[in-house]
Each structure stands twice: as structure tokens, then as C-alpha cells.
Short mmCIF file of C-alpha atoms and ligand atoms in Angstrom, two decimals:
data_model
loop_
_atom_site.label_atom_id
_atom_site.label_comp_id
_atom_site.label_asym_id
_atom_site.label_seq_id
_atom_site.Cartn_x
_atom_site.Cartn_y
_atom_site.Cartn_z
CA MET A 1 143.86 142.95 -11.78
CA ASN A 2 141.15 141.54 -13.91
CA VAL A 3 141.46 143.07 -17.41
CA ASN A 4 137.73 143.82 -17.62
CA ILE A 5 137.77 145.77 -14.37
CA VAL A 6 140.77 147.82 -15.56
CA LYS A 7 138.87 148.62 -18.73
CA ILE A 8 135.83 149.71 -16.77
CA LEU A 9 137.90 151.89 -14.44
CA ARG A 10 139.64 153.57 -17.37
CA LYS A 11 136.25 154.55 -18.67
CA ILE A 12 135.37 156.33 -15.40
CA SER A 13 136.46 159.97 -15.43
CA VAL A 14 138.35 161.71 -12.62
CA LYS A 15 135.10 163.45 -11.65
CA LYS A 16 133.45 160.10 -11.18
CA TYR A 17 136.39 158.91 -9.02
CA ALA A 18 135.88 161.91 -6.78
CA PHE A 19 132.14 161.25 -6.58
CA ILE A 20 132.67 157.59 -5.66
CA LEU A 21 135.25 158.67 -3.05
CA ILE A 22 132.78 161.06 -1.45
CA ILE A 23 130.11 158.33 -1.33
CA ILE A 24 132.59 155.89 0.26
CA CYS A 25 133.67 158.53 2.83
CA PHE A 26 130.04 159.23 3.67
CA ILE A 27 129.33 155.52 4.21
CA PHE A 28 132.44 155.24 6.45
CA GLN A 29 131.38 158.33 8.36
CA LEU A 30 127.98 156.80 8.95
CA ILE A 31 129.55 153.54 10.13
CA GLY A 32 132.03 155.45 12.28
CA TYR A 33 129.27 157.59 13.77
CA LYS A 34 127.29 154.48 14.61
CA PHE A 35 130.28 152.75 16.22
CA GLY A 36 131.45 155.94 17.91
CA ASN A 37 128.08 156.57 19.47
CA SER A 38 127.22 152.96 20.11
CA GLY A 39 123.60 153.84 19.54
CA GLY A 40 123.37 155.90 22.76
CA ASP A 41 121.89 159.37 23.31
CA ILE A 42 123.97 162.49 23.48
CA VAL A 43 123.46 164.00 26.92
CA LYS A 44 124.47 167.44 28.11
CA VAL A 45 124.96 169.32 31.32
CA ASN A 46 122.71 172.28 30.73
CA ILE A 47 124.08 175.15 32.80
CA ASP A 48 124.39 178.84 31.93
CA TYR A 49 127.24 179.85 34.19
CA VAL A 50 130.79 178.52 34.33
CA THR A 51 132.29 180.61 37.10
CA VAL A 52 135.86 180.66 38.38
CA HIS A 53 136.40 181.76 41.98
CA PHE A 54 139.30 184.11 42.71
CA ASP A 55 139.87 183.90 46.47
CA LEU A 56 141.86 187.03 47.20
CA LYS A 57 142.12 186.72 50.97
CA GLY A 58 145.73 187.18 51.94
CA SER A 59 147.02 185.77 48.67
CA PRO A 60 146.08 188.35 46.07
CA PRO A 61 147.70 187.96 42.66
CA MET A 62 148.57 191.14 40.78
CA LEU A 63 145.56 192.35 38.81
CA THR A 64 147.66 192.60 35.67
CA TYR A 65 148.24 188.82 35.90
CA MET A 66 144.55 188.15 36.45
CA MET A 67 143.68 190.42 33.53
CA ASN A 68 146.03 188.42 31.33
CA LEU A 69 144.31 185.23 32.45
CA LEU A 70 140.86 186.37 31.35
CA PRO A 71 141.17 185.62 27.60
CA THR A 72 142.54 182.14 28.42
CA LEU A 73 139.68 181.44 30.78
CA LYS A 74 137.20 182.71 28.21
CA ASN A 75 138.75 180.40 25.65
CA TYR A 76 138.09 177.42 27.93
CA GLY A 77 134.43 178.25 28.45
CA VAL A 78 134.47 180.54 31.50
CA ASN A 79 131.80 183.24 31.39
CA SER A 80 131.97 184.65 34.90
CA ILE A 81 134.38 185.33 37.75
CA LEU A 82 133.51 185.19 41.44
CA MET A 83 135.68 187.83 43.13
CA GLU A 84 136.03 187.08 46.83
CA TYR A 85 137.52 190.42 47.82
CA GLU A 86 137.80 189.96 51.58
CA ASP A 87 140.26 192.70 52.55
CA MET A 88 141.41 193.49 48.99
CA PHE A 89 138.53 195.85 48.15
CA PRO A 90 139.41 199.54 48.61
CA TYR A 91 136.83 200.38 51.30
CA GLU A 92 136.46 204.03 52.25
CA GLY A 93 135.26 206.24 55.09
CA ASN A 94 134.62 204.46 58.38
CA LEU A 95 135.29 201.11 56.61
CA ALA A 96 138.80 202.07 55.46
CA ASN A 97 140.42 199.72 58.01
CA LEU A 98 138.68 196.72 56.45
CA SER A 99 141.11 196.97 53.56
CA SER A 100 144.54 195.38 53.64
CA GLU A 101 147.53 197.70 53.36
CA ILE A 102 148.05 196.34 49.85
CA ALA A 103 144.38 196.39 48.75
CA TYR A 104 143.77 196.94 45.06
CA THR A 105 143.18 200.55 44.01
CA LYS A 106 139.95 201.63 42.39
CA THR A 107 141.85 202.45 39.20
CA GLU A 108 143.37 198.95 39.01
CA LEU A 109 140.02 197.34 39.71
CA THR A 110 138.22 199.47 37.16
CA ASP A 111 140.72 198.36 34.50
CA PHE A 112 140.13 194.73 35.47
CA LEU A 113 136.35 195.06 35.37
CA LEU A 114 136.49 196.85 32.01
CA GLU A 115 138.66 194.07 30.55
CA ALA A 116 136.19 191.46 31.82
CA LYS A 117 133.31 193.47 30.34
CA LYS A 118 135.12 193.67 26.99
CA LEU A 119 135.42 189.88 26.96
CA ASP A 120 131.79 189.47 28.03
CA ILE A 121 132.85 187.87 31.32
CA GLU A 122 130.46 188.67 34.15
CA VAL A 123 132.07 189.60 37.46
CA ILE A 124 130.24 188.51 40.62
CA PRO A 125 131.54 190.17 43.80
CA LEU A 126 131.55 188.03 46.96
CA ILE A 127 131.17 189.83 50.30
CA GLN A 128 130.92 187.80 53.50
CA THR A 129 127.90 188.85 55.56
CA PHE A 130 127.55 186.19 58.28
CA GLY A 131 130.40 183.73 58.89
CA HIS A 132 134.06 184.27 57.93
CA MET A 133 133.88 187.93 58.83
CA GLU A 134 137.22 187.77 60.65
CA PHE A 135 138.71 190.57 58.57
CA VAL A 136 135.97 192.90 59.84
CA LEU A 137 135.27 191.67 63.36
CA LYS A 138 138.93 191.35 64.38
CA LEU A 139 139.07 195.17 64.35
CA ALA A 140 138.40 196.91 67.68
CA GLU A 141 135.84 199.29 66.16
CA PHE A 142 133.63 196.45 64.87
CA SER A 143 134.23 193.84 67.58
CA VAL A 144 130.97 194.84 69.28
CA HIS A 145 129.09 193.08 66.46
CA ARG A 146 130.58 189.62 67.17
CA GLU A 147 128.21 186.77 67.95
CA LEU A 148 130.65 185.57 70.61
CA PRO A 149 132.76 188.25 72.28
CA TYR A 150 136.00 186.22 71.92
CA ASN A 151 135.43 185.00 68.36
CA PRO A 152 135.72 187.28 65.31
CA GLY A 153 134.26 184.65 62.93
CA GLU A 154 130.53 185.38 62.96
CA ILE A 155 128.53 188.58 63.07
CA CYS A 156 125.50 188.78 65.36
CA PRO A 157 122.47 189.01 63.06
CA SER A 158 120.23 190.39 65.82
CA GLN A 159 121.88 193.79 66.28
CA PRO A 160 120.63 196.67 64.11
CA GLY A 161 124.25 197.87 64.00
CA SER A 162 125.32 194.61 62.32
CA LEU A 163 122.90 195.15 59.46
CA GLU A 164 124.06 198.78 59.12
CA LEU A 165 127.65 197.56 58.87
CA ILE A 166 126.68 195.00 56.20
CA ARG A 167 124.67 197.62 54.30
CA ASN A 168 127.65 199.94 54.31
CA MET A 169 129.99 197.22 52.97
CA LEU A 170 127.54 196.09 50.29
CA SER A 171 126.77 199.65 49.30
CA GLN A 172 130.43 200.50 48.64
CA VAL A 173 131.03 197.34 46.58
CA ILE A 174 127.75 197.47 44.63
CA THR A 175 128.09 201.21 43.85
CA PHE A 176 131.63 200.68 42.58
CA HIS A 177 130.69 197.70 40.40
CA ASN A 178 127.48 199.20 39.06
CA PHE A 179 129.42 202.25 37.92
CA VAL A 180 131.45 200.04 35.54
CA GLN A 181 128.73 197.53 34.72
CA PRO A 182 125.44 196.75 36.49
CA ILE A 183 125.86 193.52 38.42
CA LYS A 184 123.40 190.72 37.77
CA TYR A 185 124.57 188.69 40.78
CA ILE A 186 126.23 189.30 44.11
CA HIS A 187 127.39 186.56 46.49
CA ILE A 188 126.86 187.16 50.21
CA GLY A 189 128.89 184.21 51.57
CA CYS A 190 127.08 182.74 54.61
CA ASP A 191 129.01 179.46 54.81
CA GLU A 192 130.52 177.94 57.93
CA VAL A 193 128.45 179.96 60.40
CA TYR A 194 129.71 177.84 63.28
CA ASN A 195 128.42 180.04 66.10
CA ILE A 196 124.79 181.00 65.75
CA ASN A 197 122.00 181.81 68.20
CA ASP A 198 124.53 182.02 71.05
CA CYS A 199 124.45 185.64 72.22
CA PRO A 200 121.76 187.10 74.54
CA ASN A 201 120.31 189.23 71.68
CA CYS A 202 119.77 186.16 69.49
CA ILE A 203 118.54 183.91 72.30
CA ARG A 204 115.90 186.51 73.24
CA ARG A 205 114.30 186.12 69.79
CA ASN A 206 113.37 182.56 70.73
CA LEU A 207 113.98 181.19 67.23
CA LYS A 208 115.58 177.99 65.99
CA ASN A 209 119.05 178.14 64.42
CA HIS A 210 117.82 177.70 60.87
CA GLN A 211 115.19 180.43 61.39
CA ILE A 212 117.88 182.85 62.55
CA TYR A 213 119.98 181.82 59.54
CA TYR A 214 117.32 182.28 56.87
CA LYS A 215 115.89 185.46 58.40
CA HIS A 216 119.38 186.94 58.20
CA LEU A 217 119.72 185.80 54.57
CA ILE A 218 116.43 187.50 53.75
CA ASN A 219 117.47 190.70 55.56
CA VAL A 220 120.74 190.84 53.63
CA LYS A 221 118.94 190.06 50.36
CA ASN A 222 116.55 192.93 51.05
CA ILE A 223 119.49 195.27 51.58
CA VAL A 224 120.90 194.19 48.19
CA LYS A 225 117.52 194.69 46.48
CA ASP A 226 117.24 198.13 48.06
CA LEU A 227 120.69 199.10 46.75
CA SER A 228 120.43 197.38 43.36
CA PRO A 229 116.92 196.12 42.52
CA ASN A 230 117.95 194.00 39.52
CA THR A 231 120.71 192.10 41.31
CA LYS A 232 120.13 188.51 42.40
CA VAL A 233 121.75 187.04 45.48
CA LEU A 234 123.91 183.93 45.72
CA PHE A 235 124.91 182.26 48.99
CA TRP A 236 126.87 179.16 49.99
CA SER A 237 124.32 176.58 50.99
CA GLU A 238 124.98 175.90 54.68
CA PHE A 239 124.78 172.20 55.51
CA ASN A 240 123.78 172.56 59.11
CA TYR A 241 120.69 174.61 58.43
CA SER A 242 119.61 173.41 55.05
CA GLN A 243 120.53 169.84 54.41
CA LYS A 244 121.17 167.62 57.36
CA ARG A 245 118.83 168.09 60.23
CA ILE A 246 115.62 169.64 58.97
CA ASN A 247 112.96 169.30 56.33
CA LEU A 248 113.76 172.54 54.61
CA LYS A 249 110.61 172.63 52.54
CA ASN A 250 108.34 172.50 55.58
CA GLU A 251 110.51 174.68 57.76
CA LEU A 252 110.68 177.50 55.20
CA GLU A 253 107.02 177.41 54.24
CA ASP A 254 106.32 180.65 56.15
CA TYR A 255 109.18 182.51 54.42
CA LYS A 256 108.50 181.14 50.94
CA HIS A 257 107.43 184.44 49.40
CA GLU A 258 110.57 186.15 50.73
CA LEU A 259 113.05 183.76 49.13
CA ASN A 260 112.74 185.10 45.57
CA ASP A 261 116.03 186.07 43.98
CA LEU A 262 118.02 184.01 46.48
CA GLU A 263 120.03 181.21 44.83
CA PRO A 264 121.96 178.68 46.94
CA ILE A 265 125.24 177.12 45.84
CA ASP A 266 125.70 173.58 47.06
CA TRP A 267 129.41 172.98 47.60
CA GLU A 268 131.21 169.68 47.96
CA TYR A 269 134.88 169.16 47.24
CA VAL A 270 135.28 165.46 48.04
CA GLY A 271 134.41 163.25 45.08
CA GLU A 272 132.53 160.43 46.77
CA ARG A 273 130.49 162.76 48.98
CA VAL A 274 128.90 164.49 45.99
CA ASN A 275 125.20 163.73 45.97
CA SER A 276 122.47 165.32 43.91
CA ALA A 277 119.92 164.57 46.67
CA ARG A 278 121.05 167.85 48.21
CA LEU A 279 120.26 169.69 44.97
CA TYR A 280 116.83 168.08 45.05
CA ARG A 281 116.15 169.36 48.55
CA MET A 282 117.33 172.83 47.57
CA HIS A 283 115.09 172.75 44.51
CA GLU A 284 112.05 172.04 46.66
CA VAL A 285 112.51 175.55 48.02
CA PHE A 286 114.57 177.54 45.50
CA ASN A 287 113.94 177.71 41.75
CA ARG A 288 117.55 178.16 40.77
CA VAL A 289 120.47 176.42 42.42
CA TRP A 290 124.17 176.19 41.66
CA PHE A 291 126.88 173.72 42.58
CA ALA A 292 130.51 174.25 43.48
CA THR A 293 133.62 172.15 42.96
CA ALA A 294 137.21 173.01 43.89
CA PHE A 295 140.17 173.23 41.56
CA LYS A 296 142.55 174.16 44.36
CA GLY A 297 142.85 174.68 48.11
CA ALA A 298 140.50 171.91 49.21
CA ASP A 299 142.74 169.04 50.29
CA ASP A 300 145.34 170.34 52.71
CA VAL A 301 145.86 173.56 54.58
CA HIS A 302 149.60 173.04 53.95
CA GLY A 303 149.06 172.22 50.24
CA LYS A 304 151.56 173.56 47.72
CA GLU A 305 149.83 172.50 44.51
CA PRO A 306 146.53 170.70 44.01
CA ASP A 307 146.18 166.94 43.94
CA ILE A 308 145.10 167.00 40.33
CA MET A 309 143.50 163.54 40.46
CA LYS A 310 141.33 164.43 43.45
CA ARG A 311 140.30 167.68 41.81
CA TYR A 312 139.44 165.91 38.55
CA LEU A 313 137.39 163.28 40.39
CA ASN A 314 135.55 166.01 42.28
CA HIS A 315 134.48 167.57 38.98
CA ILE A 316 133.59 164.36 37.20
CA HIS A 317 131.48 163.17 40.15
CA TRP A 318 129.54 166.43 40.17
CA LEU A 319 129.03 166.46 36.41
CA ASN A 320 127.78 162.87 36.45
CA GLN A 321 125.37 163.68 39.27
CA VAL A 322 124.03 166.72 37.44
CA LEU A 323 123.69 164.74 34.22
CA THR A 324 121.42 162.15 35.79
CA TYR A 325 119.64 164.57 38.11
CA LYS A 326 115.83 164.65 38.14
CA PRO A 327 114.50 167.79 39.84
CA PRO A 328 111.31 167.76 41.95
CA LYS A 329 109.58 170.36 39.73
CA TYR A 330 109.54 171.37 36.06
CA ASN A 331 110.21 175.07 36.38
CA VAL A 332 113.52 174.79 38.20
CA LYS A 333 117.07 174.93 36.94
CA ILE A 334 120.66 174.24 37.86
CA ASN A 335 122.03 177.59 36.87
CA GLY A 336 125.76 177.22 37.07
CA ILE A 337 128.97 175.78 38.43
CA VAL A 338 131.49 177.63 40.56
CA LEU A 339 135.03 176.24 40.40
CA THR A 340 136.33 177.39 43.76
CA GLY A 341 140.01 178.06 44.26
CA TRP A 342 140.71 178.56 47.95
CA SER A 343 143.79 180.55 48.92
CA ARG A 344 143.53 180.34 52.72
CA TYR A 345 141.14 178.24 54.79
CA SER A 346 140.25 181.36 56.76
CA HIS A 347 141.57 184.88 57.28
CA PHE A 348 144.02 183.57 59.91
CA ALA A 349 145.17 180.45 58.07
CA ARG A 350 148.34 180.28 56.00
CA GLN A 351 148.51 180.61 52.20
CA CYS A 352 147.92 177.28 50.51
CA GLU A 353 148.00 176.21 46.84
CA LEU A 354 148.89 179.29 44.80
CA LEU A 355 146.92 180.16 41.69
CA PRO A 356 149.81 179.90 39.18
CA PHE A 357 150.63 176.39 40.46
CA SER A 358 146.99 175.40 40.14
CA MET A 359 146.43 176.36 36.53
CA PRO A 360 146.79 172.77 35.19
CA SER A 361 144.02 171.68 37.54
CA LEU A 362 141.83 174.58 36.45
CA ILE A 363 142.36 174.09 32.71
CA LEU A 364 141.89 170.33 32.94
CA ASN A 365 138.57 170.70 34.72
CA LEU A 366 137.40 173.45 32.39
CA LEU A 367 138.03 171.06 29.48
CA LEU A 368 136.00 168.42 31.29
CA ILE A 369 133.12 170.84 31.87
CA LYS A 370 133.27 171.89 28.21
CA LEU A 371 132.94 168.24 27.19
CA PHE A 372 129.90 167.71 29.40
CA ARG A 373 128.28 170.97 28.28
CA GLU A 374 128.80 170.24 24.59
CA GLY A 375 127.40 166.74 24.98
CA ILE A 376 128.70 163.24 25.58
CA ASN A 377 127.31 159.90 24.58
CA ARG A 378 125.42 158.40 27.50
CA ASP A 379 126.89 154.96 26.75
CA PHE A 380 130.43 156.32 27.09
CA LEU A 381 129.71 157.24 30.66
CA TYR A 382 128.74 153.66 31.45
CA LYS A 383 131.54 152.14 29.38
CA TYR A 384 134.51 154.32 30.29
CA ASN A 385 135.99 155.09 33.64
CA HIS A 386 137.28 158.55 34.52
CA CYS A 387 140.77 157.84 33.18
CA GLN A 388 139.45 156.56 29.88
CA ILE A 389 137.30 159.65 29.51
CA TYR A 390 140.41 161.73 30.05
CA GLU A 391 142.48 159.69 27.60
CA ARG A 392 139.79 159.69 24.92
CA PHE A 393 138.33 163.20 25.09
CA ILE A 394 140.57 165.55 27.03
CA LYS A 395 144.20 164.46 26.93
CA LYS A 396 144.95 165.86 23.47
CA ASP A 397 143.73 169.36 24.27
CA PHE A 398 145.19 169.33 27.75
CA GLU A 399 148.63 168.29 26.56
CA LYS A 400 148.66 171.12 24.07
CA VAL A 401 148.97 173.34 27.12
CA TYR A 402 150.68 171.12 29.66
CA ALA A 403 153.01 168.42 28.33
CA THR A 404 152.98 165.45 30.68
CA HIS A 405 155.12 162.46 31.49
CA ALA A 406 152.54 159.80 30.82
CA SER A 407 152.76 156.85 33.16
CA HIS A 408 149.91 154.92 31.51
CA VAL A 409 149.23 153.41 34.90
CA GLU A 410 146.98 156.14 36.10
CA CYS A 411 145.66 159.15 34.23
CA SER A 412 148.77 160.71 32.80
CA PHE A 413 147.99 164.20 34.06
CA ARG A 414 148.75 163.16 37.62
CA SER A 415 152.40 164.13 37.29
CA VAL A 416 151.80 167.64 35.99
CA SER A 417 153.70 170.25 37.93
CA VAL A 418 154.24 173.84 36.89
CA ALA A 419 157.22 174.64 39.01
CA LYS A 420 158.61 171.14 39.57
CA LEU A 421 159.73 172.26 42.99
CA LYS A 422 160.59 169.86 45.72
CA TYR A 423 159.49 171.56 48.92
CA PRO A 424 161.43 170.56 52.04
CA ASN A 425 159.71 168.06 54.28
CA TYR A 426 159.93 170.04 57.50
CA LYS A 427 156.96 168.25 59.03
CA SER A 428 158.66 164.85 59.29
CA CYS A 429 161.85 166.56 60.39
CA LEU A 430 160.09 168.34 63.25
CA ALA A 431 158.28 165.14 64.24
CA ARG A 432 161.63 163.29 64.57
CA ILE A 433 163.16 166.14 66.52
CA GLU A 434 160.19 166.10 68.90
CA ASP A 435 160.45 162.31 69.41
CA ILE A 436 164.14 162.45 70.18
CA ARG A 437 163.67 165.46 72.46
CA THR A 438 161.00 163.59 74.44
CA ASP A 439 163.26 160.53 74.80
CA TRP A 440 166.03 162.75 76.02
CA GLU A 441 163.84 164.50 78.55
CA ILE A 442 162.61 161.18 79.94
CA TYR A 443 165.84 159.17 79.88
CA SER A 444 168.47 161.91 79.61
CA LEU A 445 169.73 160.04 76.59
CA THR A 446 168.61 158.61 73.32
CA ASN A 447 170.19 156.61 70.54
CA LEU A 448 172.99 158.90 69.47
CA GLN A 449 172.94 157.42 65.98
CA ASP A 450 169.28 158.41 65.63
CA MET A 451 170.19 161.88 66.67
CA THR A 452 173.07 162.11 64.21
CA ASN A 453 170.88 160.77 61.38
CA THR A 454 168.16 163.27 62.22
CA VAL A 455 170.64 166.13 62.18
CA GLU A 456 171.84 165.04 58.74
CA MET A 457 168.32 164.55 57.41
CA CYS A 458 167.21 167.95 58.72
CA ASN A 459 170.30 169.66 57.31
CA ASP A 460 169.35 168.24 53.90
CA GLN A 461 165.88 169.74 54.25
CA LEU A 462 167.32 173.12 55.28
CA ARG A 463 169.56 173.15 52.21
CA ASN A 464 166.56 172.14 50.11
CA GLY A 465 164.57 175.03 51.59
CA ILE A 466 167.22 177.54 50.50
CA ILE A 467 167.17 176.14 46.94
CA VAL A 468 163.36 176.27 46.76
CA MET A 469 163.33 179.85 48.06
CA GLU A 470 165.86 180.95 45.48
CA LYS A 471 163.73 179.39 42.71
CA LEU A 472 160.42 180.68 44.05
CA LYS A 473 161.34 184.34 44.42
CA PRO A 474 161.83 185.11 40.71
CA LEU A 475 159.12 182.65 39.67
CA LEU A 476 156.44 184.23 41.82
CA SER A 477 157.42 187.82 41.10
CA GLU A 478 155.57 187.49 37.80
CA PHE A 479 152.30 186.90 39.65
CA TYR A 480 152.46 188.49 43.11
CA ARG A 481 153.64 191.62 44.89
CA LYS A 482 156.81 191.32 46.97
CA GLU A 483 154.82 191.55 50.23
CA VAL A 484 152.68 188.53 49.28
CA ILE A 485 155.71 186.49 48.18
CA ASP A 486 157.62 187.29 51.40
CA ASN A 487 154.58 186.29 53.43
CA TYR A 488 154.27 183.01 51.52
CA LEU A 489 157.98 182.22 51.97
CA ASN A 490 157.80 183.09 55.68
CA GLU A 491 154.78 180.82 56.18
CA THR A 492 156.04 177.89 54.16
CA ILE A 493 159.83 177.99 54.59
CA ASN A 494 161.38 180.61 56.89
CA PHE A 495 159.24 179.80 59.92
CA TYR A 496 160.08 176.07 59.76
CA ASP A 497 163.64 176.78 58.77
CA THR A 498 164.17 178.58 62.08
CA LYS A 499 162.35 175.90 64.08
CA VAL A 500 164.26 173.02 62.51
CA GLY A 501 167.52 174.98 62.73
CA ASP A 502 167.02 175.54 66.49
CA GLY A 503 166.20 171.84 66.98
CA ILE A 504 169.33 170.55 65.34
CA LYS A 505 171.54 173.14 67.06
CA GLU A 506 170.20 171.83 70.37
CA PHE A 507 171.01 168.24 69.37
CA ILE A 508 174.52 169.08 68.26
CA MET A 509 175.15 170.75 71.63
CA LYS A 510 173.81 167.69 73.45
CA ILE A 511 175.95 165.30 71.41
CA MET A 512 179.02 167.41 71.95
CA ASN A 513 178.47 167.79 75.69
CA PHE A 514 177.65 164.17 76.42
CA THR A 515 179.93 162.72 79.07
CA PHE A 516 178.51 159.80 81.12
CA LEU A 517 175.40 158.59 82.97
CA PRO A 518 174.98 156.51 86.15
CA ARG A 519 173.98 152.77 86.10
CA ARG A 520 170.32 152.11 85.19
CA SER A 521 167.88 153.04 87.85
CA PHE A 522 164.29 151.87 88.06
CA GLY A 523 163.34 154.69 90.32
CA PRO A 524 160.99 157.51 89.35
CA LEU A 525 161.65 159.06 85.95
CA PRO A 526 163.60 162.28 86.34
CA ILE A 527 160.99 164.68 84.99
CA ILE A 528 157.95 163.06 86.61
CA LYS A 529 157.02 164.29 90.03
CA TYR A 530 154.86 162.18 92.37
CA GLY A 531 152.81 164.38 94.65
CA ASP A 532 154.87 167.08 96.36
ZN1 LIG B 1 123.53 187.26 68.27
#
């Protein structure tokens, strides 16, 4: 080192070193900030509500487990829970049969609501009041209110008795909730109203489908306001009546003054179908709208755990749309996001992706929402694809919770699996059995080697099923009651186990009893009859 410089440095005190260091750090920070932000604006998704949907229909976790989840959810930015009770609410009086035999008790629910209140998490009850009323209308005593006599899905909105039934349901839920904490919002369902304006009572009104739909919404909203004047009403925006076929703004002009305090939630769970044009059309009519993604239960009715990539893309598409969204008016707002987590596709469908297996998907997407709410550089969104956004902003926090086996080919979270269970592939097994059975029925014979291979392959799956069951039972007992676990195992394993077992027994018998066949005949096939 140059002697003069050494002399100069020796003259500088330690304090001065520290001062110079601070100045240098500051300059580097400035440079880093400039590079890091590439000169772009920080943009934010400005929403008040981050709401997680607990779909309790036929797959209710124990409330103690859900209570334990609350602080975690709070930590990741959740400030409200959408409780879709279906048959898990403890209805009373003439509604007692609406409740499942294992419905939550009022004491359990009170404890849950108090815990949520303590954590400042708002609970929004969801009560179906139009479509998906199977749990009500399947019962003999309420079947008279069906829109179609053979279908328990939709209630007829044109019978006074239907509105009385809805009032009674809402009254019990609202009274219970308000006793613990006054509810700001209630959700009245109203999605997938497949059968509408079909019964003689509705047809007599001589209204269009969307008029029937919105008049019912307004009637139900008025019931809510009567029971709880300060409560606002959410509903699933129904595509058929609000987005596809009609100009909603014009069509609802006559009802405009009656739509106050109604807030639609636009839901779309497939990434590429997300389009803020629908929000725009909603905003032409409603001042506050919401949007809904799915963290589980949206890809396959047979799903065991969510396709985490699809779920991530669903969220990132929505957040990007909201970020660049320009509403039609100044005084409107996108109020919140609902992360739906479907447990069954309907009351009569089987249990799909269970909540404990879906937690990585939920946490990942909550981290993503947090990032977009806190602010992200606009340029990053143009520069980075979804995987790079994950790698750069989310991976570190996500892997603190869920260690992953990074492939570096795709986003590394793709391989996350809580249980690491390999469910048996009964579907392909049954398909092969059916193919071979058909061949046999037509030709009285099939390739015996195929049959032997299928028996072996199916036996492997049956053994696999037993292993998975043994692992699942203790694993799930932490989260679900025995009745729910048994039901899940029956739907996903035992039912197929019996079917596959019967199929291969039949094949073994056929192989064992095979003797001989006559020379090939080109006559009519044995099972096909021509005329008499
Ligand atoms: Zn009707």
C-alpha cells in the first residue's frame, strides 16, 4: 500500500471509520434499491379481506384442529373465515333433521368463535339458500319445496313456504353468531342454480330466469336485514344469470335501489379462464365485489391432494388481473379474496382433497397474496414468470414450513406432499378388468397372459391399498372424527378394494376352469341376438 495512504488512514479515528462505513453502506443501499426496483413503481393489490373457506359438508375436521389452525392462518395474513356449515350446524326445533348426526355442538362452536374473535378473525357463516340445498330438500318433510319434484338441488323461490324455511335457517345461524359476536357479513350461497323457472309456480310469474334469480336474492337479503340490520350479504356470482347472456346493468336497472348491501363473489378456479372483465360487469351494478380462488378441491372429484402448481397459477392469474384492473366507476372497490377449499363437489359427492393434505397449497398461496398486498415492483411482473416470482420472493418463507425436493426444472414446490402416500390406482385396474371382461363375453376367451398380468397388477394395488389405509388411520385421527375417517376410507379404498377383489377372483376362476373351445366360427357373436 502506498505509504502516504497508510499514514492518512492511521490519522483517521475508529469513529471516522464507522462513519465512512455507514456512508458506503448507504450508497450501496441506494444502488441496490435502484437495481432491485429497476426504476418501476411499487403496485399493490388493495383488498381488505383475505378469507379462507372451510367447506364442512361431509368432511368436517375436528373443531379443536381448526382452532389450532387459526393463529397460523392469522400469521399468514388471513383475517376472516368463511364457514360453510351445510349439515354441521346444530339446527334445532323443526330443523333438527338438517343437522348431520355428528354436527358440531353449540359449546364447541362457541369456543371456536371466541378463539377467532380473540385473534380478530372475522367469521362469515355460509348458508345455502337457492342451489345446493340437497341437505335440506332430500328430507321428506322439506321435499315439497323442491323446484323439480325429483331433484333435491334447488329450492323453489316462488313458494311462501320456501322463504319461511330459509328465514328459519338464517334466523338460527344469525342468532347464534350474533350472540358471540355481531356478524358483519353472511354468505347466502346461490351458485350452480341449475334448475330455475321450471315449476308451475315459477312459470306463472312470467319472469325471465335472471329476474327470478335476482328477485330471490333480494328477498333473502331482506330476510337477513330484518334479522340483523347491520349485516351485509355475500353471494356466489352465478355465471348464467350475471355474466354470459345478459347485459346485467340494463337488466337490473329496475331493481337497482334494492341491491344495496349485496356483494357478489366472482369465482374462477382455472388459471387461464380468470378475467377481470367479469369484475367490471359486476362493478357496473354492485359497489363492492369479491373474487374467489381455490386452494383445494377444484381439479378432480377423486383428488387426494391439490395440484399445487394449478392452485398457484390460479392465484397468480387472479392477483395479476386485480392488479391491472380498471373499474368502471370511482366509488367502487374489490373488497376481498376468498380462498375456497372444497371438500365435496356436492352433498352427494365423495370426499376429495382433505384439509390437512392441502395446507402446503394454502400456505403457499397466502404467502403469494401477502406479497401482492404488501407491494411488488411492476417491472418484476413483466420480467419474471410465475416460477421466478416464487423462487425470488416466496420460496424462502415457504420452505421454512415445508421443506421441498427442488427439481429446478419447474417451481420446486410441485413435489410437496404432506403424507407422501401412494394411493392405489384402482381406476386403471378396473378399466383393464372391464376390457378383459368384455373380450371374454364376446369371444369366450381373451389373451390369458393379459388376464394373468392384470391379476398381478391388481393384487399389487390391493396390497398398496392396505398399506395406505394403515398409514392413513393414525395420521387422520389427529384431524377428524372416526366416523369421517371411516367414510373417507370407504369412499377412497374399501369400495374399490371390494370391486377389484371381485374382478380378479372372477378371472382366477375363469383361468382355472378353462378347458377348450371349438374351431373359429364366423357366425353371430354368442351374446348378440339378431331379432327374435
Ligand atoms: Zn319454482
